[in-house]
Coordinates of C-alpha atoms and ligand atoms in Angstrom, one line a residue:
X1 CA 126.4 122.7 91.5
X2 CA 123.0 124.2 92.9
X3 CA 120.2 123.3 90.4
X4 CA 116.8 124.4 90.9
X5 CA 114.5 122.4 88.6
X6 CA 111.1 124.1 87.8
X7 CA 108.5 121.3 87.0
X8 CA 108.1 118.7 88.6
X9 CA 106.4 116.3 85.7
X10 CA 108.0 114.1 83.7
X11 CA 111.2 115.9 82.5
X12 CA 111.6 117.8 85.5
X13 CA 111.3 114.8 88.4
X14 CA 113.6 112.2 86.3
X15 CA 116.0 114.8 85.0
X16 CA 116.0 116.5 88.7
X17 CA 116.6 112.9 90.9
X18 CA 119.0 111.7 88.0
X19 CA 121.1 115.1 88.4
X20 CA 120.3 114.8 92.5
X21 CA 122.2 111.5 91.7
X22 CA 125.2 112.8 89.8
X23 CA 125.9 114.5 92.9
X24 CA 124.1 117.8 92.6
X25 CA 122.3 119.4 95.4
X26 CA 118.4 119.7 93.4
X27 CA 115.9 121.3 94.4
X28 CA 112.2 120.2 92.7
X29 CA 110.0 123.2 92.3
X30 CA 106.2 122.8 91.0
X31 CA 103.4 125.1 91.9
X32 CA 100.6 122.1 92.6
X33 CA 101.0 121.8 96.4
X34 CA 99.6 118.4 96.0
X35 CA 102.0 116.8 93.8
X36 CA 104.9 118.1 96.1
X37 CA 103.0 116.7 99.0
X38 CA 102.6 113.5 97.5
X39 CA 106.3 113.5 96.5
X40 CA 107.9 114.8 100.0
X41 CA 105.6 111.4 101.1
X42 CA 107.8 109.7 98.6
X43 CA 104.8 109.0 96.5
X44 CA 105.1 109.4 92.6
X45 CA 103.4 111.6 90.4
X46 CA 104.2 109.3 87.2
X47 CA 104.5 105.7 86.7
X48 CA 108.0 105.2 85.8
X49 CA 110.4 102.3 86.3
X50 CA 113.2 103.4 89.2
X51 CA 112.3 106.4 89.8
X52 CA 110.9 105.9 93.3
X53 CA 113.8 104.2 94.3
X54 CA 115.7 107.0 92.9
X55 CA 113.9 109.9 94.3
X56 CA 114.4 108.1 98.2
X57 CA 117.9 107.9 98.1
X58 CA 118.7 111.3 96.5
X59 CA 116.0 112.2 99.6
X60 CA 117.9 110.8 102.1
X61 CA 121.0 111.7 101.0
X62 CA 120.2 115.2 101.5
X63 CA 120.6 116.1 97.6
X64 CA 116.9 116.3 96.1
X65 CA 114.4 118.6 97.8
X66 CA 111.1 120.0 96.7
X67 CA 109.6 123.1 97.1
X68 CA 106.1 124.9 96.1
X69 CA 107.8 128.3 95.9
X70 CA 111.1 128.8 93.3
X71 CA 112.3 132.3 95.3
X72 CA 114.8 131.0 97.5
X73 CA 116.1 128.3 95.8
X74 CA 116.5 130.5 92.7
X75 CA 118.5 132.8 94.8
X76 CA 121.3 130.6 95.8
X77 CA 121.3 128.2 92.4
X78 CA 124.0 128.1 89.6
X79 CA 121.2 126.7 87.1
X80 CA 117.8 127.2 86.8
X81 CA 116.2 124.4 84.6
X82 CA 113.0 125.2 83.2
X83 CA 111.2 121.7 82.4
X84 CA 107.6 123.0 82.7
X85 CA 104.9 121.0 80.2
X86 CA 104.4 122.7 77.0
X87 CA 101.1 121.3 75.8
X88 CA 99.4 122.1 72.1
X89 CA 97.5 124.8 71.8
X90 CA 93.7 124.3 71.5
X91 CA 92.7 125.0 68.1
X92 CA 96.0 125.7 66.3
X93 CA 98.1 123.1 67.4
X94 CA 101.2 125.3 68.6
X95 CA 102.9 124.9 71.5
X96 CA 101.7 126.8 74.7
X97 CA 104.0 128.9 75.5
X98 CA 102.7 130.2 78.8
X99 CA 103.9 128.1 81.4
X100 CA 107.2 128.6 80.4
X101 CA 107.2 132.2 80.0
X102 CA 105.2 132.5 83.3
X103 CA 108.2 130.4 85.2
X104 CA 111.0 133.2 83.0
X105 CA 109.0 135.8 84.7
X106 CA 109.2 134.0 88.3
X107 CA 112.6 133.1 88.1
X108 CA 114.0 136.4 86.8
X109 CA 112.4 138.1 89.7
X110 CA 114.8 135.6 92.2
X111 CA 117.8 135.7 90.1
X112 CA 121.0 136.9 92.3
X113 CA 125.1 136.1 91.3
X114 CA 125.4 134.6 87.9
X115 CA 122.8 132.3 86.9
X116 CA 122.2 129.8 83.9
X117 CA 118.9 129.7 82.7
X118 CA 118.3 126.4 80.6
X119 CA 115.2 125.5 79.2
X120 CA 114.8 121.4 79.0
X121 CA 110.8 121.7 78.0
X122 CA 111.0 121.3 74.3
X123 CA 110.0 124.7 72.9
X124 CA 109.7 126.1 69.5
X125 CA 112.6 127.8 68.1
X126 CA 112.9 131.0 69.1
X127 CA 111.4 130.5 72.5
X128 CA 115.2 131.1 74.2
X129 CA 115.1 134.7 72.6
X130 CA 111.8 135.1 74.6
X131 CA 112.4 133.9 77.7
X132 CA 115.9 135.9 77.7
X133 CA 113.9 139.2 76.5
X134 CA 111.2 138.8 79.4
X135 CA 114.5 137.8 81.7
X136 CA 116.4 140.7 80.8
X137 CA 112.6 142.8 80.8
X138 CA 112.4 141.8 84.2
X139 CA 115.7 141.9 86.1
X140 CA 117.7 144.4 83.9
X141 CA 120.7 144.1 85.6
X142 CA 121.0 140.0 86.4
X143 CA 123.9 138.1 85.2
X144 CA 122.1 135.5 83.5
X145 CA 122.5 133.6 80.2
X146 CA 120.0 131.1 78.5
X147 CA 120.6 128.1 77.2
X148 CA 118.8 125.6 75.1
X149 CA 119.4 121.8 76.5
X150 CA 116.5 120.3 75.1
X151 CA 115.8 116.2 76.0
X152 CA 115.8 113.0 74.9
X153 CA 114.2 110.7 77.0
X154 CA 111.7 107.8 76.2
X155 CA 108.9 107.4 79.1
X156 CA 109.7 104.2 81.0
X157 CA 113.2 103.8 80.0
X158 CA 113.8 107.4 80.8
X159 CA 116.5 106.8 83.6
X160 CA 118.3 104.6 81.6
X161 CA 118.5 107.7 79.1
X162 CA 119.1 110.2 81.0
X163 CA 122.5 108.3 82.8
X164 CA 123.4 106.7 79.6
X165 CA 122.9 109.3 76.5
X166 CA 123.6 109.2 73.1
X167 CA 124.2 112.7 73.3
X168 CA 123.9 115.8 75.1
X169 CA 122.9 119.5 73.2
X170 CA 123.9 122.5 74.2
X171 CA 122.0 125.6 72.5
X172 CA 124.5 128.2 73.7
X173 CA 127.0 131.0 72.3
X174 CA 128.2 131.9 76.4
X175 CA 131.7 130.4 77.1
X176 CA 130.5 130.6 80.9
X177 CA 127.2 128.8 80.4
X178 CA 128.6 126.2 78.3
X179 CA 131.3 126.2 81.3
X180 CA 128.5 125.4 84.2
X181 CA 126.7 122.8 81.3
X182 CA 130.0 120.8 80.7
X183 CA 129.9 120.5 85.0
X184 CA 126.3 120.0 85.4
X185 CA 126.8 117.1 82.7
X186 CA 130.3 116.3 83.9
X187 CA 129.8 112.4 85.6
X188 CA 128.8 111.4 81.8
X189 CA 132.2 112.1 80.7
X190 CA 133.1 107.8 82.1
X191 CA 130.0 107.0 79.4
X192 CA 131.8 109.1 76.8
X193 CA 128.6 110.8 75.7
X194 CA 129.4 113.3 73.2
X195 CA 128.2 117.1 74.1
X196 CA 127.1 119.6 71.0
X197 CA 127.4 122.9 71.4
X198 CA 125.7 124.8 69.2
X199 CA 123.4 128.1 68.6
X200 CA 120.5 128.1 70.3
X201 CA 118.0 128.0 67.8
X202 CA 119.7 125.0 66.5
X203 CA 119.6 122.9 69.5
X204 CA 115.8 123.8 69.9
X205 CA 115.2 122.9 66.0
X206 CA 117.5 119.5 67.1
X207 CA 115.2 118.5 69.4
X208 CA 112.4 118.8 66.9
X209 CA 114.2 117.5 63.9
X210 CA 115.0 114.6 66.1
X211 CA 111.1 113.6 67.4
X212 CA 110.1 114.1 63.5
X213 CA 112.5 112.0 61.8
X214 CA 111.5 109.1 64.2
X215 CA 108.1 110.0 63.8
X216 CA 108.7 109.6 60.3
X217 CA 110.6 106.3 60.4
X218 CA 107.6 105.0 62.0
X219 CA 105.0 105.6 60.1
X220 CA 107.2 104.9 57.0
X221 CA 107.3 101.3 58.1
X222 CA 103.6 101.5 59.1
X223 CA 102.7 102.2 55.4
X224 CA 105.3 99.4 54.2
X225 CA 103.5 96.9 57.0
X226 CA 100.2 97.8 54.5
X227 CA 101.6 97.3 51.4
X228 CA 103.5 93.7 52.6
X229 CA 99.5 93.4 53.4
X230 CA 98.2 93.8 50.0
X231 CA 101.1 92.1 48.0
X232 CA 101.9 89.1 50.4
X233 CA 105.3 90.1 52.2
X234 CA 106.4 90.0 55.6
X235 CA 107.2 93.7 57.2
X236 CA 109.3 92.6 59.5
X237 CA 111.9 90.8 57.8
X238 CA 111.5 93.9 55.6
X239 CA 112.8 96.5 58.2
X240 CA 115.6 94.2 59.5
X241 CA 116.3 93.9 56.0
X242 CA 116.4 97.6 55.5
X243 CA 117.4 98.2 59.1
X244 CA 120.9 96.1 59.2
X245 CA 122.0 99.0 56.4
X246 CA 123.8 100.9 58.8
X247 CA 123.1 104.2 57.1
X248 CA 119.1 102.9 57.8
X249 CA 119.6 101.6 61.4
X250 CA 116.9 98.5 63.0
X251 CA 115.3 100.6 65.8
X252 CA 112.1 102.5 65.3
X253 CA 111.3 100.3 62.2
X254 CA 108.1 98.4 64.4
X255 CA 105.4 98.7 62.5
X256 CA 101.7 98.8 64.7
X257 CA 99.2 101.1 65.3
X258 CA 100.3 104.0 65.1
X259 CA 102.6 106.1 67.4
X260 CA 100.9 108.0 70.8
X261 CA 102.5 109.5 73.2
X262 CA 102.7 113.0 74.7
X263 CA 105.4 113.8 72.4
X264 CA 105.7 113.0 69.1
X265 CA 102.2 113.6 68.2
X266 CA 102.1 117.3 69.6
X267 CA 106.0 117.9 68.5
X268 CA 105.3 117.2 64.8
X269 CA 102.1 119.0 64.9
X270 CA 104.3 122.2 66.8
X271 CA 107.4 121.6 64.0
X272 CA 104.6 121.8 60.4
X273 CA 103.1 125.0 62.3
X274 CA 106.6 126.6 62.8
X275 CA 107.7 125.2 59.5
X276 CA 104.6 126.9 57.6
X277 CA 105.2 130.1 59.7
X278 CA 108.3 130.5 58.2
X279 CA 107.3 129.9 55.2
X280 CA 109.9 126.6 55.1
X281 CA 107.2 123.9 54.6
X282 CA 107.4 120.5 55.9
X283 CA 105.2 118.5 53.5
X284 CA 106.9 115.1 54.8
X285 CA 106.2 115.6 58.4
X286 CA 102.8 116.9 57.6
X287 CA 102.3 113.6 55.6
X288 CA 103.3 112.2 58.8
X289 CA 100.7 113.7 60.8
X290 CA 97.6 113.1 58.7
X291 CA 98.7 109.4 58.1
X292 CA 99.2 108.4 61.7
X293 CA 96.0 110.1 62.7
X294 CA 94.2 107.6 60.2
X295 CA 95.9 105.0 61.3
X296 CA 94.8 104.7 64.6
X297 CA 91.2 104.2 63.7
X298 CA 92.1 102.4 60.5
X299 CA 93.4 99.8 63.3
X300 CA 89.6 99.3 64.4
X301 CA 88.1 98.5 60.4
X302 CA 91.0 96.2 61.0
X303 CA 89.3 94.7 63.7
X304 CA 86.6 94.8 62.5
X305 CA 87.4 92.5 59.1
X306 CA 88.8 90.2 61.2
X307 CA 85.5 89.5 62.7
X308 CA 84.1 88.9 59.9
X309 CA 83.1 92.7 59.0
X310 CA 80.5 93.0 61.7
X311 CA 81.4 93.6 65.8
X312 CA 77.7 94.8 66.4
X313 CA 76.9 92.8 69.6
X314 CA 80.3 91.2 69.7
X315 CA 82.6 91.1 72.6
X316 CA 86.4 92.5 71.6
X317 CA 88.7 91.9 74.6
X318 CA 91.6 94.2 74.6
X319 CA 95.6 93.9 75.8
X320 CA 96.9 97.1 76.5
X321 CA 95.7 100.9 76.8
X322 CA 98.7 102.9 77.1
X323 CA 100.8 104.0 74.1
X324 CA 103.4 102.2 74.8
X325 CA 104.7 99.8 77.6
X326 CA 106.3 100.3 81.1
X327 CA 104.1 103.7 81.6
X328 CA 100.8 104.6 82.9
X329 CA 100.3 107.2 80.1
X330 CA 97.2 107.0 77.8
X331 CA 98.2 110.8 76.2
X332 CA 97.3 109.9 72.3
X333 CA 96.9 106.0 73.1
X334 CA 96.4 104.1 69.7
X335 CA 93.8 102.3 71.9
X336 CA 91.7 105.3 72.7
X337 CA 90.6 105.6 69.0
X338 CA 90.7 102.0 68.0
X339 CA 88.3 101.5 71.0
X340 CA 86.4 104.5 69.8
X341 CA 86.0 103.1 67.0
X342 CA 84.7 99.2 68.0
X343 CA 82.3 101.0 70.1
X344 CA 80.8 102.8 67.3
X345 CA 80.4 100.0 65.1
X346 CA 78.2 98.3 68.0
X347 CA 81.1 96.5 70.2
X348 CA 81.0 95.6 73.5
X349 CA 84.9 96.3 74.7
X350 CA 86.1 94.7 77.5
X351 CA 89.8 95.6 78.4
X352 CA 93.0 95.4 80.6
X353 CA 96.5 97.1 80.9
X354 CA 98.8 96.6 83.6
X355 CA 99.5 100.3 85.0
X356 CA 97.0 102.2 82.8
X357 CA 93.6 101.9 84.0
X358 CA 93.1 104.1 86.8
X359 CA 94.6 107.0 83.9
X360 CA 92.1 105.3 81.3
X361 CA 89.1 104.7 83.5
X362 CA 87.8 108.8 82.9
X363 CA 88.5 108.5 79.0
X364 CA 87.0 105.5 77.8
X365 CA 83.3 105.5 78.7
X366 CA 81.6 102.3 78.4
X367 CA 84.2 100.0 78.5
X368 CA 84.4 96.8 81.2
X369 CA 88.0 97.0 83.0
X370 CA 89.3 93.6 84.0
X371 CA 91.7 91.9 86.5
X372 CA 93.7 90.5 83.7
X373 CA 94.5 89.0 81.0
X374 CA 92.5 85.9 80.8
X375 CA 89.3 87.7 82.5
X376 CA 89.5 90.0 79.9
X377 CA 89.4 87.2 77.1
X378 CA 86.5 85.8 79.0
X379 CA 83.9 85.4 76.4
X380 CA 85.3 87.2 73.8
X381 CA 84.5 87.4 69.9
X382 CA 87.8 89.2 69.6
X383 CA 91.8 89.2 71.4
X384 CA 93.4 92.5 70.4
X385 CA 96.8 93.5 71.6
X386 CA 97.6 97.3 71.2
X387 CA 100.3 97.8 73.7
X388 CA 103.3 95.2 73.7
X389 CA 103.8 94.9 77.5
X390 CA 106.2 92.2 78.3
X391 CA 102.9 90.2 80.3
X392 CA 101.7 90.1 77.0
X393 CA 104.5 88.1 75.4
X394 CA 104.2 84.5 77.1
X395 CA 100.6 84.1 77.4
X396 CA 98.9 80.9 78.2
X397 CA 97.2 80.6 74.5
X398 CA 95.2 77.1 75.4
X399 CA 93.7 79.4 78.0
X400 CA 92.7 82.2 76.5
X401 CA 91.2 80.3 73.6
X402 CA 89.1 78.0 75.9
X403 CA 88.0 81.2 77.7
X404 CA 87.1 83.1 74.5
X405 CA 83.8 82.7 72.4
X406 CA 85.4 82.9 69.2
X407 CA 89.3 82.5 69.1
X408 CA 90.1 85.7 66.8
X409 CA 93.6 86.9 68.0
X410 CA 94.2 90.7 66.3
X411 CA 98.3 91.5 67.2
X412 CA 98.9 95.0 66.7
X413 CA 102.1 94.8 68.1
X414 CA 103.7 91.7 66.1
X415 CA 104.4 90.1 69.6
X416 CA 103.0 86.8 68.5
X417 CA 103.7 84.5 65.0
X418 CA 100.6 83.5 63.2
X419 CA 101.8 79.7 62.6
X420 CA 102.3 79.4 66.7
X421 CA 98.7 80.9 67.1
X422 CA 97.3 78.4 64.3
X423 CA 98.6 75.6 66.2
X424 CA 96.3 76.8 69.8
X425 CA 93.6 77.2 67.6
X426 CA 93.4 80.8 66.9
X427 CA 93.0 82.8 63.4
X428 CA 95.9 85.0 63.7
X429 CA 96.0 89.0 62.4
X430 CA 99.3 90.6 62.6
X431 CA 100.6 94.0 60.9
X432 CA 102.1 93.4 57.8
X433 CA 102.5 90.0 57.7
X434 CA 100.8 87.6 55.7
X435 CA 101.5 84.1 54.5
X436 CA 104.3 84.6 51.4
X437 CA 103.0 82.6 49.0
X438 CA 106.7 82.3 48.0
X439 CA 107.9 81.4 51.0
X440 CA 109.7 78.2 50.8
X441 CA 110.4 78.1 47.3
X442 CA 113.9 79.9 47.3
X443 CA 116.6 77.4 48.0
Ligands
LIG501 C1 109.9 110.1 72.4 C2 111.3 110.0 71.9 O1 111.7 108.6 71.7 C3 112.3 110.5 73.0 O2 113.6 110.5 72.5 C4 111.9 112.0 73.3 O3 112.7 112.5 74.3 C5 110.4 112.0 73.8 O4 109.6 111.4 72.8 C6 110.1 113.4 74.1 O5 110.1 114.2 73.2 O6 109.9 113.8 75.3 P1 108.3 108.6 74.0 O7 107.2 109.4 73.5 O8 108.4 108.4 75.5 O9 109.7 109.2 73.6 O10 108.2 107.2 73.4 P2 108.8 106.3 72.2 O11 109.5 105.1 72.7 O12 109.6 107.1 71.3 O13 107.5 105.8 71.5 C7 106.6 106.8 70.9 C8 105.5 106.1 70.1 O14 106.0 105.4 69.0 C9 104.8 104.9 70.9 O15 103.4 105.0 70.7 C10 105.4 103.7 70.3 O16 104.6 102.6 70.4 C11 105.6 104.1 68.9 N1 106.6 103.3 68.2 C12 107.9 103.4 68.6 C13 106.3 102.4 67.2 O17 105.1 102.3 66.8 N2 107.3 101.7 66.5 C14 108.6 101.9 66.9 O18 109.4 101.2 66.2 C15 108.9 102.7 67.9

């Protein structure tokens, strides 16, 4: 199969070097001369476990090419993915449409033979029946169909995902698109991973439905981490107690900060606008919304109590910018408000993550950026860990107390046990999990 992939950003580079891989002859299109400069250099855009290995084989191998202009490519391609970012709207909080209508417009204006059009960029519903109309406005007579094949993949484990699914939708009614979609997706057939063909609009509402309910999960267990607070429970034997009922399921049940991301903060937002527009209400997911957004600086009062209600003049060290580990990302980082939020109640903030900085450097004003770990404890009133990155996880605790002023250790991420941080000599914070005063007494 020829596949042109327009968009070289997240969506586009992993999905076009894993489908390079499948055996597909790709070629990358983004307009930012710069980025395809730096990737023909075999330099990446994104931090992202495996892909630069990825995109240098597929490179040699003659299979994955990139390209500032879409005409030719277009011309000689079986699919046309568009993956171009769809960002929220200033002021509203829809999605932007414009890149992806802007790229319809391009490609219909290449389109020769018969051509899938697929749109991976997740796009409110409806968005298919624009892109066909401006497709079919454009190039009257093309042989084109347009397909919804929205995706699914987590930043940092997003290879993984892509190669090993748990499914694959197909927003289609077109025997021959769903034809070249079953080939494009064909080498996944040896993982078994189902395909769903369905309507378009429901495969663009899947991908929606999908980031809200595990938007929801999450910030179900966040309020449950609070209330294990107030009445002395322990959230996380909670969720694996919840989450080993198979019908509940034990991923996405970490409670912490709040979730970030470029995704599931501006999908839910996109999903209560569409929802309201219809005049179909989502009251959960707008529940969703306004609790997570006070969560994240709820995170810093946290803080804050734990050093002893006042962080005026205080040093707080902080683990971890990004919202999540194994990225570079800092889109909707818990840390950018629970920062925020130290600062203003008179912190000095001293801070290091492991891939994040350079992205974090331009966002957080004010704050001292260290080598590591330890320097960053370095004379600190206050550890917090935001972001669970696995350097995180074995630290040397006899270290960092002896380099801290005042051994406060605030885990947002659960990644530590408070009696094992007792024992070094720290006064341990989690989420959700204080002493049961019952503990023990069961036989
Ligand atoms: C998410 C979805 O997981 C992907 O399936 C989807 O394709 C992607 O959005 C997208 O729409 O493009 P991603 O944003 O990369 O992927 O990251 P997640 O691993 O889902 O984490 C999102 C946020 O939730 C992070 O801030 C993370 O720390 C938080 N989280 C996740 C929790 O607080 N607890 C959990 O149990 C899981």
């Amino acid at each position: 199969m020829r596949i042109v992939m327009v968009g070289a950003g997240y969506v586009g580079l992993v999905s076009g070097a894993c489908l390079a891989d499948f055996g597909h002859a790709v070629t990358c299109v983004d307009r930012d001369p710069d980025k395809i400069a730096a990737l023909e250099a075999g330099r990446m855009p994104i931090y992202e476990p495996g892909l630069d290995a990825l995109v240098a084989e597929n490179v040699r191998q003659g299979r994955l090419a990139f390209r500032t202009r879409l005409h030719e490519a277009v011309a000689e391609a079986d699919a046309v993915f568009i993956a171009v970012g769809t960002p929220s709207r200033r002021g509203d909080g829809f999605a932007d449409l414009s890149f992806v209508f802007a790229a319809a417009r391009e490609i219909a204006a290449a389109l020769t033979g018969h051509t899938v059009v697929i749109t991976k960029s997740t796009v409110p519903v409806g968005t298919g029946d624009e892109v066909e109309r401006i497709i079919r406005e454009t190039a009257p007579d093309a042989d084109v169909a347009v397909v919804s094949n929205p995706e699914f993949l987590r930043e940092g484990a997003a290879i993984a995902d892509f190669k090993r699914p748990d499914r694959i939708v197909v927003g289609t009614e077109d025997p021959r698109a769903e034809a070249v979609l079953r080939e494009i997706y064909r080498p996944l057939y040896l993982n078994a991973a189902p395909i769903l063909v369905t309507g378009r609009r429901t495969a663009e509402l899947t991908k929606y439905a999908a980031n809200a309910f595990l938007a929801t999960k999450i910030t179900f267990i966040n309020e449950i981490a609070d209330l294990c607070e107030a009445v002395g429970a322990d959230v996380q034997q909670v969720a694996r107690g919840i989450g080993l009922d198979g019908r509940i399921g034990t991923k996405f049940l970490h409670a912490g900060p709040g979730y970030g991301g470029s995704c599931f903060p501006k999908d839910t937002l996109a999903l209560v606008k569409t929802a309201q527009d219809a005049a179909s209400p989502l009251r959960i997911v707008e529940t969703v919304v306004a609790v997570n957004d006070s969560r994240k600086r709820a995170m810093a009062r946290k803080v804050i109590r734990a050093c002893g209600g006042n962080v005026r003049d205080k040093t707080v060290a902080v683990l971890g910018l990004t919202f999540k580990p194994d990225t570079d990302d800092m889109r909707e980082a818990p840390a950018l408000a629970v920062i925020a939020g130290l600062q203003d109640a008179g912190a000095r903030v001293r801070a290091y993550d492991p891939e994040g900085m350079d992205q974090a450097r331009a966002l957080l004003p004010g704050v001292a950026f260290t080598g590591d770990a330890y320097d960053c404890a370095e004379g600190a009133d206050a550890l917090v860990i935001v972001t669970e990155w696995n350097a995180f996880r074995a630290l040397d605790l006899d270290r960092l107390r002896a380099a801290m002023r005042t051994p406060v250790l605030v885990d947002l991420r659960n990644i530590y046990d408070a009696a094992s941080a007792e024992r070094h000599g720290f006064t341990y914070q989690g989420i959700g999990r204080v002493k049961d005063c019952t503990a023990g007494q069961a036989s």
